[in-house]
PDB file of C-alpha atoms in Angstrom:
ATOM      1  CA  GLN E  25      65.205 -59.144   7.156  1.00  0.00           C
ATOM      2  CA  ASN E  26      62.670 -58.372   4.382  1.00  0.00           C
ATOM      3  CA  GLN E  27      61.553 -61.982   4.131  1.00  0.00           C
ATOM      4  CA  ALA E  28      61.032 -62.242   7.913  1.00  0.00           C
ATOM      5  CA  SER E  29      58.984 -59.014   7.873  1.00  0.00           C
ATOM      6  CA  PHE E  30      56.906 -60.322   4.976  1.00  0.00           C
ATOM      7  CA  VAL E  31      56.221 -63.615   6.782  1.00  0.00           C
ATOM      8  CA  ILE E  32      55.190 -61.789   9.976  1.00  0.00           C
ATOM      9  CA  ALA E  33      52.947 -59.376   8.038  1.00  0.00           C
ATOM     10  CA  MET E  34      51.244 -62.210   6.142  1.00  0.00           C
ATOM     11  CA  SER E  35      50.754 -64.214   9.354  1.00  0.00           C
ATOM     12  CA  LEU E  36      49.109 -61.229  11.053  1.00  0.00           C
ATOM     13  CA  ALA E  37      46.927 -60.526   7.988  1.00  0.00           C
ATOM     14  CA  LEU E  38      45.697 -64.153   7.867  1.00  0.00           C
ATOM     15  CA  ALA E  39      45.039 -64.262  11.632  1.00  0.00           C
ATOM     16  CA  SER E  40      43.125 -60.986  11.627  1.00  0.00           C
ATOM     17  CA  SER E  41      41.047 -62.006   8.590  1.00  0.00           C
ATOM     18  CA  SER E  42      39.889 -65.165  10.351  1.00  0.00           C
ATOM     19  CA  LEU E  43      38.939 -63.132  13.411  1.00  0.00           C
ATOM     20  CA  ALA E  44      36.827 -60.836  11.233  1.00  0.00           C
ATOM     21  CA  LEU E  45      34.550 -63.775  10.338  1.00  0.00           C
ATOM     22  CA  ASN E  46      33.616 -64.626  13.946  1.00  0.00           C
ATOM     23  CA  VAL E  47      29.901 -64.300  14.503  1.00  0.00           C
ATOM     24  CA  ALA E  48      28.456 -63.301  17.850  1.00  0.00           C
ATOM     25  CA  PRO E  49      26.432 -66.081  19.542  1.00  0.00           C
ATOM     26  CA  ARG E  50      22.653 -65.837  19.492  1.00  0.00           C
ATOM     27  CA  SER E  51      21.105 -64.201  22.519  1.00  0.00           C
ATOM     28  CA  GLY E  52      17.804 -66.047  22.360  1.00  0.00           C
ATOM     29  CA  PRO E  53      16.692 -69.633  21.956  1.00  0.00           C
ATOM     30  CA  VAL E  54      17.296 -71.391  18.686  1.00  0.00           C
ATOM     31  CA  LYS E  55      14.149 -72.366  16.820  1.00  0.00           C
ATOM     32  CA  ALA E  56      13.823 -75.530  14.813  1.00  0.00           C
ATOM     33  CA  VAL E  57      13.094 -74.704  11.156  1.00  0.00           C
ATOM     34  CA  ALA E  58      11.977 -77.134   8.501  1.00  0.00           C
ATOM     35  CA  ALA E  59      14.896 -78.000   6.274  1.00  0.00           C
ATOM     36  CA  GLU E  60      14.832 -76.695   2.707  1.00  0.00           C
ATOM     37  CA  PRO E  61      15.550 -79.022  -0.139  1.00  0.00           C
ATOM     38  CA  VAL E  62      19.089 -79.013  -1.389  1.00  0.00           C
ATOM     39  CA  ALA E  63      20.294 -78.995  -4.961  1.00  0.00           C
ATOM     40  CA  SER E  64      20.291 -82.317  -6.787  1.00  0.00           C
ATOM     41  CA  LYS E  65      22.158 -83.420  -9.873  1.00  0.00           C
ATOM     42  CA  ALA E  66      18.860 -83.718 -11.805  1.00  0.00           C
ATOM     43  CA  ASP E  67      17.843 -80.081 -11.363  1.00  0.00           C
ATOM     44  CA  PHE E  68      20.966 -77.986 -11.658  1.00  0.00           C
ATOM     45  CA  ALA E  69      20.807 -74.765  -9.593  1.00  0.00           C
ATOM     46  CA  TYR E  70      17.099 -75.368  -8.912  1.00  0.00           C
ATOM     47  CA  GLY E  71      16.242 -74.788 -12.554  1.00  0.00           C
ATOM     48  CA  LEU E  72      17.764 -71.326 -12.820  1.00  0.00           C
ATOM     49  CA  PRO E  73      18.907 -70.461 -16.338  1.00  0.00           C
ATOM     50  CA  GLY E  74      22.567 -70.215 -17.107  1.00  0.00           C
ATOM     51  CA  ASN E  75      23.904 -73.661 -17.877  1.00  0.00           C
ATOM     52  CA  ILE E  76      24.658 -73.610 -21.576  1.00  0.00           C
ATOM     53  CA  ALA E  77      26.707 -75.681 -23.956  1.00  0.00           C
ATOM     54  CA  PRO E  78      29.611 -76.421 -23.991  1.00  0.00           C
ATOM     55  CA  ALA E  79      30.013 -75.825 -20.223  1.00  0.00           C
ATOM     56  CA  GLY E  80      26.748 -77.486 -19.231  1.00  0.00           C
ATOM     57  CA  ASN E  81      26.297 -77.750 -15.443  1.00  0.00           C
ATOM     58  CA  PHE E  82      29.377 -75.670 -14.634  1.00  0.00           C
ATOM     59  CA  ASP E  83      30.122 -75.720 -10.896  1.00  0.00           C
ATOM     60  CA  PRO E  84      33.863 -76.410 -10.637  1.00  0.00           C
ATOM     61  CA  ALA E  85      34.111 -75.310  -6.998  1.00  0.00           C
ATOM     62  CA  ASN E  86      31.069 -77.513  -6.119  1.00  0.00           C
ATOM     63  CA  LEU E  87      29.305 -74.549  -4.475  1.00  0.00           C
ATOM     64  CA  LEU E  88      25.851 -76.001  -5.111  1.00  0.00           C
ATOM     65  CA  GLU E  89      26.451 -79.202  -3.154  1.00  0.00           C
ATOM     66  CA  GLY E  90      24.258 -79.111  -0.060  1.00  0.00           C
ATOM     67  CA  THR E  91      23.140 -75.544  -0.678  1.00  0.00           C
ATOM     68  CA  SER E  92      19.492 -74.616  -0.045  1.00  0.00           C
ATOM     69  CA  LYS E  93      17.245 -73.188  -2.739  1.00  0.00           C
ATOM     70  CA  SER E  94      16.877 -69.867  -0.945  1.00  0.00           C
ATOM     71  CA  GLU E  95      20.679 -69.473  -0.712  1.00  0.00           C
ATOM     72  CA  VAL E  96      21.156 -70.256  -4.424  1.00  0.00           C
ATOM     73  CA  TYR E  97      18.422 -67.729  -5.307  1.00  0.00           C
ATOM     74  CA  ARG E  98      20.076 -65.143  -3.055  1.00  0.00           C
ATOM     75  CA  TRP E  99      23.400 -65.712  -4.801  1.00  0.00           C
ATOM     76  CA  ARG E 100      21.720 -65.296  -8.222  1.00  0.00           C
ATOM     77  CA  GLU E 101      20.058 -62.053  -7.100  1.00  0.00           C
ATOM     78  CA  ALA E 102      23.430 -60.692  -5.991  1.00  0.00           C
ATOM     79  CA  GLU E 103      25.039 -61.885  -9.260  1.00  0.00           C
ATOM     80  CA  LEU E 104      22.407 -60.131 -11.398  1.00  0.00           C
ATOM     81  CA  THR E 105      22.468 -56.918  -9.347  1.00  0.00           C
ATOM     82  CA  HIS E 106      26.227 -56.584  -9.484  1.00  0.00           C
ATOM     83  CA  GLY E 107      26.306 -57.523 -13.158  1.00  0.00           C
ATOM     84  CA  ARG E 108      23.764 -54.779 -13.966  1.00  0.00           C
ATOM     85  CA  VAL E 109      25.707 -52.202 -11.989  1.00  0.00           C
ATOM     86  CA  GLY E 110      28.914 -53.224 -13.727  1.00  0.00           C
ATOM     87  CA  MET E 111      27.348 -52.951 -17.189  1.00  0.00           C
ATOM     88  CA  LEU E 112      25.961 -49.477 -16.401  1.00  0.00           C
ATOM     89  CA  ALA E 113      29.337 -48.332 -15.018  1.00  0.00           C
ATOM     90  CA  ALA E 114      31.223 -49.615 -18.050  1.00  0.00           C
ATOM     91  CA  ALA E 115      28.779 -47.912 -20.432  1.00  0.00           C
ATOM     92  CA  GLY E 116      28.984 -44.689 -18.406  1.00  0.00           C
ATOM     93  CA  PHE E 117      32.767 -44.627 -18.603  1.00  0.00           C
ATOM     94  CA  LEU E 118      32.765 -45.213 -22.342  1.00  0.00           C
ATOM     95  CA  VAL E 119      30.128 -42.546 -23.051  1.00  0.00           C
ATOM     96  CA  GLN E 120      31.689 -39.817 -20.929  1.00  0.00           C
ATOM     97  CA  GLU E 121      35.067 -40.226 -22.606  1.00  0.00           C
ATOM     98  CA  GLY E 122      33.626 -38.729 -25.802  1.00  0.00           C
ATOM     99  CA  PHE E 123      30.405 -36.996 -24.727  1.00  0.00           C
ATOM    100  CA  HIS E 124      30.180 -35.049 -21.528  1.00  0.00           C
ATOM    101  CA  PRO E 125      27.584 -32.281 -21.407  1.00  0.00           C
ATOM    102  CA  LEU E 126      28.157 -31.759 -17.696  1.00  0.00           C
ATOM    103  CA  PHE E 127      31.778 -30.693 -18.048  1.00  0.00           C
ATOM    104  CA  SER E 128      33.536 -27.733 -19.615  1.00  0.00           C
ATOM    105  CA  ALA E 129      35.355 -29.799 -22.254  1.00  0.00           C
ATOM    106  CA  ASP E 130      38.451 -29.963 -20.104  1.00  0.00           C
ATOM    107  CA  GLY E 131      39.231 -33.424 -21.438  1.00  0.00           C
ATOM    108  CA  GLY E 132      41.087 -36.054 -19.523  1.00  0.00           C
ATOM    109  CA  PRO E 133      39.977 -39.428 -18.377  1.00  0.00           C
ATOM    110  CA  ALA E 134      36.489 -39.954 -17.052  1.00  0.00           C
ATOM    111  CA  ILE E 135      37.773 -40.980 -13.608  1.00  0.00           C
ATOM    112  CA  GLU E 136      39.054 -37.412 -13.157  1.00  0.00           C
ATOM    113  CA  GLN E 137      35.827 -35.803 -14.394  1.00  0.00           C
ATOM    114  CA  ILE E 138      33.390 -37.511 -12.043  1.00  0.00           C
ATOM    115  CA  PRO E 139      34.624 -35.758  -8.846  1.00  0.00           C
ATOM    116  CA  ALA E 140      34.316 -32.393 -10.668  1.00  0.00           C
ATOM    117  CA  LEU E 141      30.518 -32.689 -10.801  1.00  0.00           C
ATOM    118  CA  PRO E 142      28.559 -30.009  -8.914  1.00  0.00           C
ATOM    119  CA  PRO E 143      27.092 -31.056  -5.532  1.00  0.00           C
ATOM    120  CA  ALA E 144      23.531 -30.772  -6.892  1.00  0.00           C
ATOM    121  CA  ILE E 145      24.273 -33.505  -9.465  1.00  0.00           C
ATOM    122  CA  TRP E 146      25.778 -35.744  -6.775  1.00  0.00           C
ATOM    123  CA  PHE E 147      22.638 -35.244  -4.674  1.00  0.00           C
ATOM    124  CA  LEU E 148      20.374 -36.120  -7.652  1.00  0.00           C
ATOM    125  CA  MET E 149      22.448 -39.180  -8.493  1.00  0.00           C
ATOM    126  CA  THR E 150      22.363 -40.375  -4.888  1.00  0.00           C
ATOM    127  CA  LEU E 151      18.609 -39.779  -4.731  1.00  0.00           C
ATOM    128  CA  GLY E 152      17.983 -41.675  -7.965  1.00  0.00           C
ATOM    129  CA  ILE E 153      20.128 -44.642  -6.887  1.00  0.00           C
ATOM    130  CA  GLY E 154      18.418 -44.656  -3.494  1.00  0.00           C
ATOM    131  CA  ILE E 155      14.947 -44.741  -5.056  1.00  0.00           C
ATOM    132  CA  CYS E 156      15.909 -47.589  -7.410  1.00  0.00           C
ATOM    133  CA  GLU E 157      17.464 -49.592  -4.567  1.00  0.00           C
ATOM    134  CA  THR E 158      14.426 -49.037  -2.345  1.00  0.00           C
ATOM    135  CA  LEU E 159      12.087 -50.311  -5.052  1.00  0.00           C
ATOM    136  CA  ARG E 160      14.298 -53.331  -5.681  1.00  0.00           C
ATOM    137  CA  ILE E 161      14.445 -54.193  -1.979  1.00  0.00           C
ATOM    138  CA  GLN E 162      10.676 -53.795  -1.517  1.00  0.00           C
ATOM    139  CA  LYS E 163      10.021 -56.006  -4.539  1.00  0.00           C
ATOM    140  CA  GLY E 164      12.258 -58.910  -3.708  1.00  0.00           C
ATOM    141  CA  TRP E 165      13.353 -58.986  -0.060  1.00  0.00           C
ATOM    142  CA  GLU E 166      11.500 -59.954   3.123  1.00  0.00           C
ATOM    143  CA  ASN E 167      11.089 -57.377   5.832  1.00  0.00           C
ATOM    144  CA  PRO E 168      13.948 -58.097   8.282  1.00  0.00           C
ATOM    145  CA  TYR E 169      11.933 -56.705  11.194  1.00  0.00           C
ATOM    146  CA  SER E 170       8.954 -59.089  10.802  1.00  0.00           C
ATOM    147  CA  GLY E 171       8.957 -62.294  12.787  1.00  0.00           C
ATOM    148  CA  ASP E 172      10.360 -63.140  16.184  1.00  0.00           C
ATOM    149  CA  GLY E 173      14.054 -63.389  15.428  1.00  0.00           C
ATOM    150  CA  GLN E 174      16.484 -62.960  12.610  1.00  0.00           C
ATOM    151  CA  GLU E 175      14.945 -65.450  10.190  1.00  0.00           C
ATOM    152  CA  ASN E 176      14.121 -62.746   7.619  1.00  0.00           C
ATOM    153  CA  ILE E 177      17.545 -61.130   7.406  1.00  0.00           C
ATOM    154  CA  GLN E 178      18.927 -61.396   3.848  1.00  0.00           C
ATOM    155  CA  LYS E 179      15.968 -63.515   2.775  1.00  0.00           C
ATOM    156  CA  LEU E 180      14.205 -63.204  -0.547  1.00  0.00           C
ATOM    157  CA  LYS E 181      10.393 -63.286  -0.726  1.00  0.00           C
ATOM    158  CA  ALA E 182       9.032 -66.719  -1.460  1.00  0.00           C
ATOM    159  CA  ASP E 183       7.206 -65.606  -4.651  1.00  0.00           C
ATOM    160  CA  TYR E 184      10.177 -63.592  -6.003  1.00  0.00           C
ATOM    161  CA  TYR E 185      12.261 -64.892  -8.877  1.00  0.00           C
ATOM    162  CA  PRO E 186      15.846 -63.544  -8.825  1.00  0.00           C
ATOM    163  CA  GLY E 187      16.262 -60.535 -11.123  1.00  0.00           C
ATOM    164  CA  ASP E 188      12.573 -60.195 -12.055  1.00  0.00           C
ATOM    165  CA  LEU E 189      11.822 -56.637 -11.054  1.00  0.00           C
ATOM    166  CA  GLY E 190       8.801 -56.397 -13.321  1.00  0.00           C
ATOM    167  CA  PHE E 191      10.472 -53.714 -15.444  1.00  0.00           C
ATOM    168  CA  ASP E 192       9.749 -54.465 -19.093  1.00  0.00           C
ATOM    169  CA  PRO E 193       8.732 -51.181 -20.811  1.00  0.00           C
ATOM    170  CA  LEU E 194       9.090 -52.680 -24.310  1.00  0.00           C
ATOM    171  CA  GLY E 195       7.089 -55.849 -23.476  1.00  0.00           C
ATOM    172  CA  LEU E 196       9.908 -58.222 -24.519  1.00  0.00           C
ATOM    173  CA  LYS E 197       9.397 -60.726 -21.680  1.00  0.00           C
ATOM    174  CA  PRO E 198       7.486 -63.805 -22.880  1.00  0.00           C
ATOM    175  CA  THR E 199       4.327 -64.718 -20.932  1.00  0.00           C
ATOM    176  CA  ASP E 200       4.758 -68.429 -21.598  1.00  0.00           C
ATOM    177  CA  PRO E 201       7.172 -70.008 -19.024  1.00  0.00           C
ATOM    178  CA  ALA E 202       8.670 -72.333 -21.673  1.00  0.00           C
ATOM    179  CA  GLU E 203       9.464 -69.356 -23.925  1.00  0.00           C
ATOM    180  CA  LEU E 204      10.922 -67.457 -21.012  1.00  0.00           C
ATOM    181  CA  ARG E 205      13.136 -70.436 -20.171  1.00  0.00           C
ATOM    182  CA  GLU E 206      14.350 -70.603 -23.754  1.00  0.00           C
ATOM    183  CA  MET E 207      15.056 -66.873 -23.816  1.00  0.00           C
TER     184      MET E 207
END
């Protein structure tokens, strides 16, 4: 009985997940767009940094095969953004375990202290995150409403390098491209 219920539940879950990926057909005519170059073995990931010894050109799932430069750059932008958020979140959890000026020293794990913040702090945090995200989007992403169709949706600007938001208050970024590549 339990095994049959499990098989039915898994079958329904798999069927519904494939339905979730269906994309609505385009309503307008399809335009011909010049094909972008695809990744080659000579220039791993279009020259993006990240292939280091001993792994080298590490792509075990072969995701780069036949992938356009704009798509690889979009993946890198997502990778860097999520990595930065994860590092900030980890640091925040560690800091508030021992130092929490916003709380009344009630102790307990940080996950229980965050919901206890006053609404004004939540508003300020949301506002700060919104401002940072707005600046990041304006710096690196094309306007999705420009153009005739949907060609600018989730598209990086042509002159934008993934992760380069121009924020370097200590002046640590090298000006020489060779030095930047080595860094």
